[in-house]
């Protein structure tokens, strides 16, 4: 007899098969016991019917508790009423373990309780759906890049210097070398990689000691940084748009069932597969001022402003050409306005926040050096980065996608802590 996955059950109609998994739910009514089994690939109702079973098997079915592990044998049948739904007529049961009383029940639990039980919460349907979407998004990003000439180039996590400002650095004691820092983004190393490989990306955990309790911030999150030689600002935005639309289509195609479990409005999501909107930072400020917001031309946006700018949009929004005073030192100065940089943030529609930060990089040795001196960066730690502008400097651009932000938007969850297996936040490190 074959051992099969629930996902493939329709291939085995009316043939006896074995499944292995866990009890999602169990209820009995007289001669019938209904057992919902999940096995990682899907879920299925198994029905133990007393007249068809010996007493021992029926008693085993009766003894099952939530999350007990088992092997169950039976015959897959079409559901009598529902299309594309299958059931298993149980013929035999082998209990692997009877689970202790399971702490997560159908009743509403507070978020704190669920986060403390994250190791168990991950088994519930919505969390399962989110992890499956995460899997698709991760590989879709890699597929897009691999198909567009990017090489994977792994950047280090322990670094001697900051990439994104010094206020959110995690420090690590590092032998006789003093203090190392956990990487905030692999970008600076990727700029090195393009000089060897032309186009590169990394994809891994990055760290920010964010003192923010917002629903969009984690202290450890996953970033995909991409970098490309000879690509300038506008072309970089084009690549970003194509990449996001590619991932969007892939998730709608592969994870429709998961999006439905999450009650995501899929029609709305489909509308995002259209040309993205582009405005300048100045235009964004004008829009906000027209709406009565008190904000200056050198200000960054808070959550409230981000929501106002994207609330009514179906497609993501690029905000480009930022004042240099509020952006990172490495961004290239706009040749048309020396107070601006050729950087862009890509905002998700409807207030889901910033998905991507990107820019063309300053490729002029002297301009970059002066900017770094002005920002009082410890120059000795960055000499290698400046070197890249001495030996065959080329125009180049790159961007970083926050994986959890992207999953958060696609799946429609309110807080990105649910989009990563074990979220790390300012007030939580367990489990
Ligand atoms: O905009 P950021 O800070 O850009 C960089 O780090 C660049 N060095 C990337 C590059 O050009 N290669 O971060 C990139 C993205 C943001 O747009 C956001 O999606 C996400 O990372 N992000 C966070 N996600 C979760 N929690 C946080 N604390 C985040 N901070 C940034
Ligand atoms: Mg940013």
Short mmCIF file of C-alpha atoms and ligand atoms in Angstrom, two decimals:
data_model
loop_
_atom_site.label_atom_id
_atom_site.label_comp_id
_atom_site.label_asym_id
_atom_site.label_seq_id
_atom_site.Cartn_x
_atom_site.Cartn_y
_atom_site.Cartn_z
CA UNK A 1 0.00 0.00 0.00
CA UNK A 2 1.27 3.44 -0.86
CA UNK A 3 1.96 6.18 1.67
CA UNK A 4 0.70 9.39 0.09
CA UNK A 5 0.40 13.11 0.74
CA UNK A 6 -2.99 14.71 1.26
CA UNK A 7 -2.13 17.18 -1.51
CA UNK A 8 -2.12 14.28 -4.02
CA UNK A 9 -5.10 12.41 -2.61
CA UNK A 10 -7.28 12.87 -5.70
CA UNK A 11 -4.89 10.60 -7.64
CA UNK A 12 -5.84 7.68 -5.39
CA UNK A 13 -9.63 7.65 -5.44
CA UNK A 14 -11.06 4.33 -4.26
CA UNK A 15 -7.58 2.82 -3.65
CA UNK A 16 -6.53 2.08 -0.11
CA UNK A 17 -3.67 4.39 0.97
CA UNK A 18 -1.78 5.36 4.09
CA UNK A 19 -1.41 8.94 5.39
CA UNK A 20 0.87 10.23 8.13
CA UNK A 21 0.18 13.36 10.10
CA UNK A 22 -1.49 15.08 13.00
CA UNK A 23 -5.03 15.48 14.25
CA UNK A 24 -6.26 18.99 13.57
CA UNK A 25 -9.69 18.28 15.02
CA UNK A 26 -11.80 15.35 16.10
CA UNK A 27 -15.50 15.02 16.91
CA UNK A 28 -17.78 12.07 17.22
CA UNK A 29 -21.45 11.50 16.81
CA UNK A 30 -22.55 7.99 17.72
CA UNK A 31 -21.16 5.52 15.23
CA UNK A 32 -19.15 8.15 13.38
CA UNK A 33 -15.90 9.81 14.31
CA UNK A 34 -14.72 12.69 12.14
CA UNK A 35 -10.98 13.26 12.25
CA UNK A 36 -9.39 16.19 10.45
CA UNK A 37 -5.86 15.18 9.54
CA UNK A 38 -3.13 17.54 8.41
CA UNK A 39 0.19 16.38 7.04
CA UNK A 40 1.99 19.57 5.97
CA UNK A 41 0.78 19.27 2.39
CA UNK A 42 -2.89 19.77 3.17
CA UNK A 43 -5.81 18.71 5.32
CA UNK A 44 -8.44 16.05 4.92
CA UNK A 45 -11.41 14.72 6.82
CA UNK A 46 -11.15 11.05 7.73
CA UNK A 47 -14.31 9.24 8.82
CA UNK A 48 -14.23 6.27 11.15
CA UNK A 49 -17.53 4.40 10.79
CA UNK A 50 -18.09 1.87 13.57
CA UNK A 51 -19.80 -0.88 11.53
CA UNK A 52 -16.84 -0.95 9.10
CA UNK A 53 -14.13 -1.26 11.77
CA UNK A 54 -13.07 -3.71 14.42
CA UNK A 55 -13.57 -2.54 17.97
CA UNK A 56 -9.89 -1.87 18.61
CA UNK A 57 -9.56 0.47 15.63
CA UNK A 58 -12.74 2.34 16.50
CA UNK A 59 -11.51 2.78 20.07
CA UNK A 60 -8.22 4.15 18.80
CA UNK A 61 -10.14 6.73 16.77
CA UNK A 62 -12.11 7.61 19.88
CA UNK A 63 -8.98 8.11 21.96
CA UNK A 64 -7.42 10.69 19.61
CA UNK A 65 -6.77 14.15 21.00
CA UNK A 66 -5.90 17.40 19.22
CA UNK A 67 -2.44 17.23 17.61
CA UNK A 68 -1.94 13.52 18.26
CA UNK A 69 0.33 12.00 15.62
CA UNK A 70 -0.77 8.96 13.66
CA UNK A 71 -0.68 6.82 10.58
CA UNK A 72 -4.09 6.35 9.14
CA UNK A 73 -5.16 3.96 6.41
CA UNK A 74 -8.28 4.34 4.36
CA UNK A 75 -9.96 4.76 1.02
CA UNK A 76 -10.17 8.24 -0.50
CA UNK A 77 -13.64 9.19 -1.75
CA UNK A 78 -15.19 12.27 -3.33
CA UNK A 79 -17.15 14.41 -0.89
CA UNK A 80 -20.86 13.68 -1.47
CA UNK A 81 -21.72 17.38 -1.89
CA UNK A 82 -18.64 19.58 -2.20
CA UNK A 83 -16.66 19.73 -5.45
CA UNK A 84 -12.90 19.10 -5.31
CA UNK A 85 -13.16 18.01 -1.68
CA UNK A 86 -12.15 14.50 -0.65
CA UNK A 87 -12.63 12.32 2.40
CA UNK A 88 -10.99 9.22 3.73
CA UNK A 89 -13.04 6.19 4.75
CA UNK A 90 -10.88 4.87 7.58
CA UNK A 91 -9.83 1.20 7.53
CA UNK A 92 -7.01 1.22 10.10
CA UNK A 93 -5.23 3.52 12.54
CA UNK A 94 -1.77 3.38 14.06
CA UNK A 95 -1.29 5.91 16.83
CA UNK A 96 2.22 7.32 17.04
CA UNK A 97 1.63 9.54 20.05
CA UNK A 98 -1.43 10.71 21.93
CA UNK A 99 -0.82 14.42 22.41
CA UNK A 100 -1.09 16.04 25.83
CA UNK A 101 -3.88 18.58 26.22
CA UNK A 102 -3.16 21.13 23.48
CA UNK A 103 -2.94 24.72 24.70
CA UNK A 104 -4.23 26.34 21.51
CA UNK A 105 -7.93 25.80 21.02
CA UNK A 106 -10.61 27.19 18.73
CA UNK A 107 -11.42 30.01 21.11
CA UNK A 108 -9.82 33.38 20.57
CA UNK A 109 -6.37 33.71 22.12
CA UNK A 110 -4.60 37.00 22.78
CA UNK A 111 -1.60 37.84 20.61
CA UNK A 112 0.77 37.64 23.53
CA UNK A 113 -0.35 34.10 24.30
CA UNK A 114 0.00 33.09 20.66
CA UNK A 115 3.47 34.61 20.35
CA UNK A 116 4.62 32.81 23.50
CA UNK A 117 3.31 29.62 21.91
CA UNK A 118 4.72 30.46 18.48
CA UNK A 119 6.26 26.97 18.26
CA UNK A 120 2.73 25.54 18.33
CA UNK A 121 0.86 28.43 16.70
CA UNK A 122 2.80 27.73 13.49
CA UNK A 123 0.65 24.61 13.03
CA UNK A 124 -2.63 26.53 12.68
CA UNK A 125 -4.13 27.09 9.22
CA UNK A 126 -3.37 30.77 8.79
CA UNK A 127 0.22 30.41 9.94
CA UNK A 128 0.63 27.38 7.71
CA UNK A 129 -0.71 29.40 4.76
CA UNK A 130 1.67 32.27 5.53
CA UNK A 131 4.71 29.97 5.65
CA UNK A 132 3.72 28.48 2.31
CA UNK A 133 3.43 31.97 0.81
CA UNK A 134 6.82 32.82 2.31
CA UNK A 135 8.31 29.80 0.54
CA UNK A 136 6.85 30.90 -2.81
CA UNK A 137 7.97 34.52 -2.42
CA UNK A 138 11.51 33.53 -1.46
CA UNK A 139 11.99 31.27 -4.47
CA UNK A 140 10.14 33.59 -6.87
CA UNK A 141 12.56 36.39 -6.02
CA UNK A 142 15.53 34.06 -6.60
CA UNK A 143 14.03 32.75 -9.87
CA UNK A 144 13.51 36.25 -11.22
CA UNK A 145 17.08 37.27 -10.40
CA UNK A 146 18.62 34.03 -11.66
CA UNK A 147 16.76 34.51 -14.95
CA UNK A 148 17.95 38.10 -15.28
CA UNK A 149 21.68 37.61 -15.04
CA UNK A 150 22.18 38.07 -11.29
CA UNK A 151 24.61 35.80 -9.44
CA UNK A 152 24.09 34.92 -5.82
CA UNK A 153 26.87 36.54 -3.80
CA UNK A 154 26.63 35.99 -0.07
CA UNK A 155 27.52 38.97 2.09
CA UNK A 156 28.82 38.60 5.65
CA UNK A 157 26.66 39.08 8.74
CA UNK A 158 29.51 40.13 11.04
CA UNK A 159 30.78 43.46 9.74
CA UNK A 160 33.19 46.18 10.84
CA UNK A 161 30.94 49.07 9.78
CA UNK A 162 27.36 50.30 9.40
CA UNK A 163 25.43 50.30 6.13
CA UNK A 164 22.27 52.10 7.19
CA UNK A 165 23.22 54.60 9.90
CA UNK A 166 24.60 53.94 13.35
CA UNK A 167 21.44 54.24 15.44
CA UNK A 168 20.15 50.72 14.85
CA UNK A 169 23.36 48.69 15.13
CA UNK A 170 23.64 45.52 17.17
CA UNK A 171 27.12 45.20 18.63
CA UNK A 172 29.02 41.96 19.05
CA UNK A 173 32.32 41.66 20.96
CA UNK A 174 34.89 40.46 18.45
CA UNK A 175 38.11 39.06 19.93
CA UNK A 176 41.01 41.51 19.78
CA UNK A 177 39.44 43.46 16.94
CA UNK A 178 37.04 45.25 19.26
CA UNK A 179 33.41 45.56 18.26
CA UNK A 180 31.75 43.98 15.24
CA UNK A 181 28.22 44.77 14.10
CA UNK A 182 25.44 42.58 12.80
CA UNK A 183 24.75 43.50 9.19
CA UNK A 184 21.85 45.87 8.46
CA UNK A 185 22.09 45.14 4.71
CA UNK A 186 24.66 43.45 2.50
CA UNK A 187 24.61 46.31 0.01
CA UNK A 188 28.15 47.63 0.44
CA UNK A 189 29.56 44.14 -0.13
CA UNK A 190 27.36 43.65 -3.16
CA UNK A 191 28.76 46.81 -4.70
CA UNK A 192 32.06 44.98 -4.44
CA UNK A 193 30.54 41.88 -6.05
CA UNK A 194 29.39 43.66 -9.21
CA UNK A 195 32.97 44.64 -9.99
CA UNK A 196 33.66 40.92 -10.34
CA UNK A 197 30.33 39.48 -11.55
CA UNK A 198 28.36 42.39 -13.05
CA UNK A 199 25.05 41.63 -11.33
CA UNK A 200 24.73 40.05 -7.88
CA UNK A 201 22.27 39.50 -5.03
CA UNK A 202 22.29 38.24 -1.48
CA UNK A 203 19.37 36.97 0.57
CA UNK A 204 19.50 36.43 4.28
CA UNK A 205 18.78 37.75 7.75
CA UNK A 206 19.72 41.33 8.61
CA UNK A 207 19.50 43.07 11.96
CA UNK A 208 18.31 46.41 13.21
CA UNK A 209 18.03 47.46 16.80
CA UNK A 210 14.76 49.23 16.01
CA UNK A 211 13.29 50.77 19.12
CA UNK A 212 10.01 50.79 17.25
CA UNK A 213 6.99 48.73 18.28
CA UNK A 214 5.29 49.30 14.94
CA UNK A 215 3.59 46.50 13.06
CA UNK A 216 6.12 46.89 10.25
CA UNK A 217 9.37 46.52 12.19
CA UNK A 218 11.32 43.48 13.30
CA UNK A 219 14.81 43.49 14.80
CA UNK A 220 15.80 40.49 12.66
CA UNK A 221 14.30 40.28 9.18
CA UNK A 222 15.23 38.91 5.79
CA UNK A 223 16.50 41.13 3.05
CA UNK A 224 17.26 40.49 -0.58
CA UNK A 225 19.81 43.05 -1.77
CA UNK A 226 20.43 43.22 -5.53
CA UNK A 227 23.11 45.29 -7.24
CA UNK A 228 23.91 45.81 -10.94
CA UNK A 229 26.78 47.47 -12.78
CA UNK A 230 25.95 49.94 -15.59
CA UNK A 231 22.33 50.19 -14.41
CA UNK A 232 21.12 53.70 -13.63
CA UNK A 233 18.28 54.96 -11.48
CA UNK A 234 15.37 54.55 -13.92
CA UNK A 235 16.40 51.14 -15.13
CA UNK A 236 16.78 49.99 -11.54
CA UNK A 237 13.19 51.00 -10.82
CA UNK A 238 12.10 49.06 -13.92
CA UNK A 239 13.85 45.94 -12.65
CA UNK A 240 12.19 46.36 -9.25
CA UNK A 241 8.76 46.69 -10.82
CA UNK A 242 9.22 43.62 -13.02
CA UNK A 243 10.48 41.63 -10.07
CA UNK A 244 7.54 42.54 -7.80
CA UNK A 245 4.99 41.84 -10.54
CA UNK A 246 6.65 38.49 -11.24
CA UNK A 247 6.42 37.52 -7.55
CA UNK A 248 2.83 38.75 -7.36
CA UNK A 249 1.73 36.61 -10.30
CA UNK A 250 3.55 33.58 -8.94
CA UNK A 251 1.88 33.86 -5.51
CA UNK A 252 -1.58 34.29 -7.03
CA UNK A 253 -0.93 31.23 -9.19
CA UNK A 254 0.67 28.92 -6.60
CA UNK A 255 -0.96 30.09 -3.37
CA UNK A 256 -4.56 30.88 -4.20
CA UNK A 257 -5.80 28.42 -1.57
CA UNK A 258 -3.53 30.01 1.03
CA UNK A 259 -4.68 33.51 0.12
CA UNK A 260 -8.25 32.28 0.58
CA UNK A 261 -7.43 30.84 4.02
CA UNK A 262 -6.08 34.28 4.90
CA UNK A 263 -9.21 35.92 3.46
CA UNK A 264 -7.05 38.09 1.21
CA UNK A 265 -8.96 40.05 -1.43
CA UNK A 266 -7.34 38.39 -4.45
CA UNK A 267 -9.13 40.56 -7.04
CA UNK A 268 -7.60 43.62 -5.41
CA UNK A 269 -4.20 41.94 -5.50
CA UNK A 270 -4.55 41.18 -9.20
CA UNK A 271 -5.07 44.89 -9.87
CA UNK A 272 -1.54 45.54 -8.61
CA UNK A 273 -0.15 43.73 -11.66
CA UNK A 274 -0.20 46.96 -13.70
CA UNK A 275 2.30 49.81 -14.24
CA UNK A 276 3.42 51.21 -10.88
CA UNK A 277 2.92 54.87 -10.04
CA UNK A 278 5.96 57.15 -9.75
CA UNK A 279 6.09 60.51 -7.96
CA UNK A 280 8.95 62.58 -6.57
CA UNK A 281 9.42 63.17 -2.86
CA UNK A 282 8.51 66.81 -3.46
CA UNK A 283 5.26 65.83 -5.18
CA UNK A 284 4.47 63.53 -2.26
CA UNK A 285 4.99 66.38 0.20
CA UNK A 286 2.76 68.65 -1.92
CA UNK A 287 0.02 66.00 -1.92
CA UNK A 288 0.19 65.70 1.86
CA UNK A 289 0.19 69.46 2.36
CA UNK A 290 -2.88 69.71 0.14
CA UNK A 291 -4.54 67.29 2.54
CA UNK A 292 -3.70 69.58 5.42
CA UNK A 293 -0.68 67.70 6.81
CA UNK A 294 1.99 69.87 8.39
CA UNK A 295 5.16 68.51 6.76
CA UNK A 296 8.33 70.10 5.33
CA UNK A 297 10.26 69.43 2.13
CA UNK A 298 13.13 67.77 3.98
CA UNK A 299 10.95 65.48 6.08
CA UNK A 300 10.60 61.73 5.93
CA UNK A 301 7.19 60.06 6.08
CA UNK A 302 5.73 58.45 9.17
CA UNK A 303 3.27 55.56 9.11
CA UNK A 304 0.33 57.93 8.93
CA UNK A 305 1.71 59.79 5.91
CA UNK A 306 2.60 56.52 4.17
CA UNK A 307 -0.98 55.40 4.60
CA UNK A 308 -2.36 58.67 3.26
CA UNK A 309 -0.19 58.45 0.15
CA UNK A 310 -1.12 54.86 -0.70
CA UNK A 311 -4.57 54.37 0.80
CA UNK A 312 -6.50 54.72 -2.44
CA UNK A 313 -3.95 53.08 -4.73
CA UNK A 314 -4.29 49.68 -6.37
CA UNK A 315 -0.66 49.58 -7.55
CA UNK A 316 2.59 50.13 -5.64
CA UNK A 317 4.01 53.65 -5.59
CA UNK A 318 7.62 54.69 -6.20
CA UNK A 319 8.64 57.83 -4.36
CA UNK A 320 11.88 59.02 -5.94
CA UNK A 321 14.43 61.84 -5.77
CA UNK A 322 14.71 62.41 -2.07
CA UNK A 323 16.44 65.26 -0.27
CA UNK A 324 19.99 64.16 0.36
CA UNK A 325 19.74 65.24 4.01
CA UNK A 326 17.40 62.36 4.89
CA UNK A 327 18.95 59.56 2.83
CA UNK A 328 22.01 57.33 3.20
CA UNK A 329 25.51 58.55 2.35
CA UNK A 330 25.99 56.18 -0.60
CA UNK A 331 23.15 57.52 -2.78
CA UNK A 332 24.16 59.34 -5.97
CA UNK A 333 23.58 63.03 -6.15
CA UNK A 334 20.98 64.05 -8.75
CA UNK A 335 22.99 65.86 -11.46
CA UNK A 336 19.97 68.14 -12.02
CA UNK A 337 19.62 69.20 -8.36
CA UNK A 338 22.53 68.84 -5.96
CA UNK A 339 20.25 68.72 -2.93
CA UNK A 340 18.52 65.57 -4.16
CA UNK A 341 19.64 61.97 -4.51
CA UNK A 342 18.68 59.37 -7.13
CA UNK A 343 16.97 57.10 -4.64
CA UNK A 344 13.52 55.56 -4.51
CA UNK A 345 11.29 53.86 -2.00
CA UNK A 346 8.65 51.49 -3.28
CA UNK A 347 5.49 51.68 -1.19
CA UNK A 348 2.87 48.94 -1.17
CA UNK A 349 -0.70 50.03 -1.91
CA UNK A 350 -3.22 50.62 0.87
CA UNK A 351 -0.88 51.41 3.71
CA UNK A 352 1.13 48.18 3.83
CA UNK A 353 4.31 50.22 3.96
CA UNK A 354 7.70 50.37 2.28
CA UNK A 355 8.63 47.22 0.38
CA UNK A 356 11.92 48.30 -1.23
CA UNK A 357 14.60 50.88 -0.66
CA UNK A 358 16.92 51.47 -3.60
CA UNK A 359 19.15 53.97 -5.35
CA UNK A 360 21.83 54.67 -7.86
CA UNK A 361 25.12 54.75 -5.95
CA UNK A 362 27.61 57.60 -5.81
CA UNK A 363 30.39 56.42 -8.14
CA UNK A 364 32.63 59.50 -7.87
CA UNK A 365 35.47 58.96 -5.41
CA UNK A 366 35.75 62.57 -4.25
CA UNK A 367 32.03 63.27 -3.91
CA UNK A 368 31.52 60.07 -1.95
CA UNK A 369 34.51 60.70 0.29
CA UNK A 370 33.35 64.23 1.08
CA UNK A 371 29.86 63.02 1.88
CA UNK A 372 31.28 60.40 4.25
CA UNK A 373 33.49 62.95 5.97
CA UNK A 374 30.48 65.26 6.35
CA UNK A 375 28.59 62.41 7.99
CA UNK A 376 31.54 61.75 10.31
CA UNK A 377 31.86 58.11 9.32
CA UNK A 378 34.95 56.29 10.68
CA UNK A 379 36.80 56.48 7.36
CA UNK A 380 39.40 53.79 8.08
CA UNK A 381 36.68 51.13 8.30
CA UNK A 382 35.31 52.14 4.88
CA UNK A 383 38.50 52.44 2.84
CA UNK A 384 37.71 49.20 1.01
CA UNK A 385 34.35 50.68 -0.03
CA UNK A 386 35.96 53.88 -1.32
CA UNK A 387 38.53 51.77 -3.18
CA UNK A 388 35.74 50.56 -5.46
CA UNK A 389 35.55 54.12 -6.82
CA UNK A 390 39.29 54.23 -7.55
CA UNK A 391 39.65 51.10 -9.63
CA UNK A 392 37.28 51.06 -12.59
CA UNK A 393 34.30 52.87 -11.06
CA UNK A 394 31.08 52.49 -13.07
CA UNK A 395 27.53 53.81 -12.73
CA UNK A 396 25.58 51.26 -10.73
CA UNK A 397 22.38 50.84 -8.78
CA UNK A 398 20.76 48.43 -6.39
CA UNK A 399 17.90 47.87 -4.06
CA UNK A 400 16.84 45.88 -1.00
CA UNK A 401 13.52 44.11 -0.54
CA UNK A 402 12.20 43.44 2.95
CA UNK A 403 10.93 39.87 2.62
CA UNK A 404 8.46 40.10 5.50
CA UNK A 405 7.05 43.42 4.25
CA UNK A 406 6.46 41.89 0.84
CA UNK A 407 4.76 38.82 2.32
CA UNK A 408 2.76 41.09 4.63
CA UNK A 409 1.31 43.02 1.70
CA UNK A 410 0.69 39.98 -0.52
CA UNK A 411 -1.02 38.02 2.23
CA UNK A 412 -2.79 41.02 3.75
CA UNK A 413 -1.76 40.39 7.38
CA UNK A 414 -1.78 43.39 9.65
CA UNK A 415 1.48 42.75 11.48
CA UNK A 416 4.58 41.40 9.77
CA UNK A 417 5.50 39.33 12.85
CA UNK A 418 3.29 36.56 11.43
CA UNK A 419 5.24 36.37 8.19
CA UNK A 420 8.46 34.94 9.69
CA UNK A 421 8.67 31.66 11.64
CA UNK A 422 10.13 33.15 14.83
CA UNK A 423 9.75 36.95 14.95
CA UNK A 424 12.31 39.00 16.83
CA UNK A 425 11.02 42.24 18.25
CA UNK A 426 12.21 44.74 20.81
CA UNK A 427 10.16 43.11 23.58
CA UNK A 428 10.35 39.48 22.50
CA UNK A 429 13.07 36.87 21.95
CA UNK A 430 11.22 33.72 23.19
CA UNK A 431 10.75 31.10 21.77
O1 LIG B 1 15.24 50.87 3.00
P1 LIG B 1 16.30 50.02 3.62
O2 LIG B 1 16.85 50.47 4.92
O3 LIG B 1 17.44 49.89 2.52
C1 LIG B 1 18.65 49.29 2.70
O4 LIG B 1 19.01 48.67 3.67
C2 LIG B 1 19.50 49.32 1.46
N1 LIG B 1 20.92 49.13 1.86
C3 LIG B 1 19.05 48.23 0.53
C4 LIG B 1 19.81 48.21 -0.77
O5 LIG B 1 19.80 49.21 -1.48
N2 LIG B 1 20.44 47.11 -1.09
O6 LIG B 1 15.77 48.55 3.80
C5 LIG B 1 15.27 47.83 2.70
C6 LIG B 1 13.91 47.25 3.02
C7 LIG B 1 12.84 48.27 3.35
O7 LIG B 1 12.28 48.82 2.19
C8 LIG B 1 11.84 47.43 4.11
O8 LIG B 1 11.04 46.68 3.21
C9 LIG B 1 12.73 46.46 4.86
O9 LIG B 1 13.97 46.42 4.19
N3 LIG B 1 12.94 46.85 6.26
C10 LIG B 1 12.43 46.21 7.32
N4 LIG B 1 11.63 45.13 7.40
C11 LIG B 1 11.30 44.70 8.63
N5 LIG B 1 11.72 45.25 9.78
C12 LIG B 1 12.54 46.34 9.75
N6 LIG B 1 12.99 46.86 10.89
C13 LIG B 1 12.93 46.86 8.47
N7 LIG B 1 13.72 47.88 8.07
C14 LIG B 1 13.72 47.85 6.72
MG1 LIG B 2 14.13 52.57 3.39
#
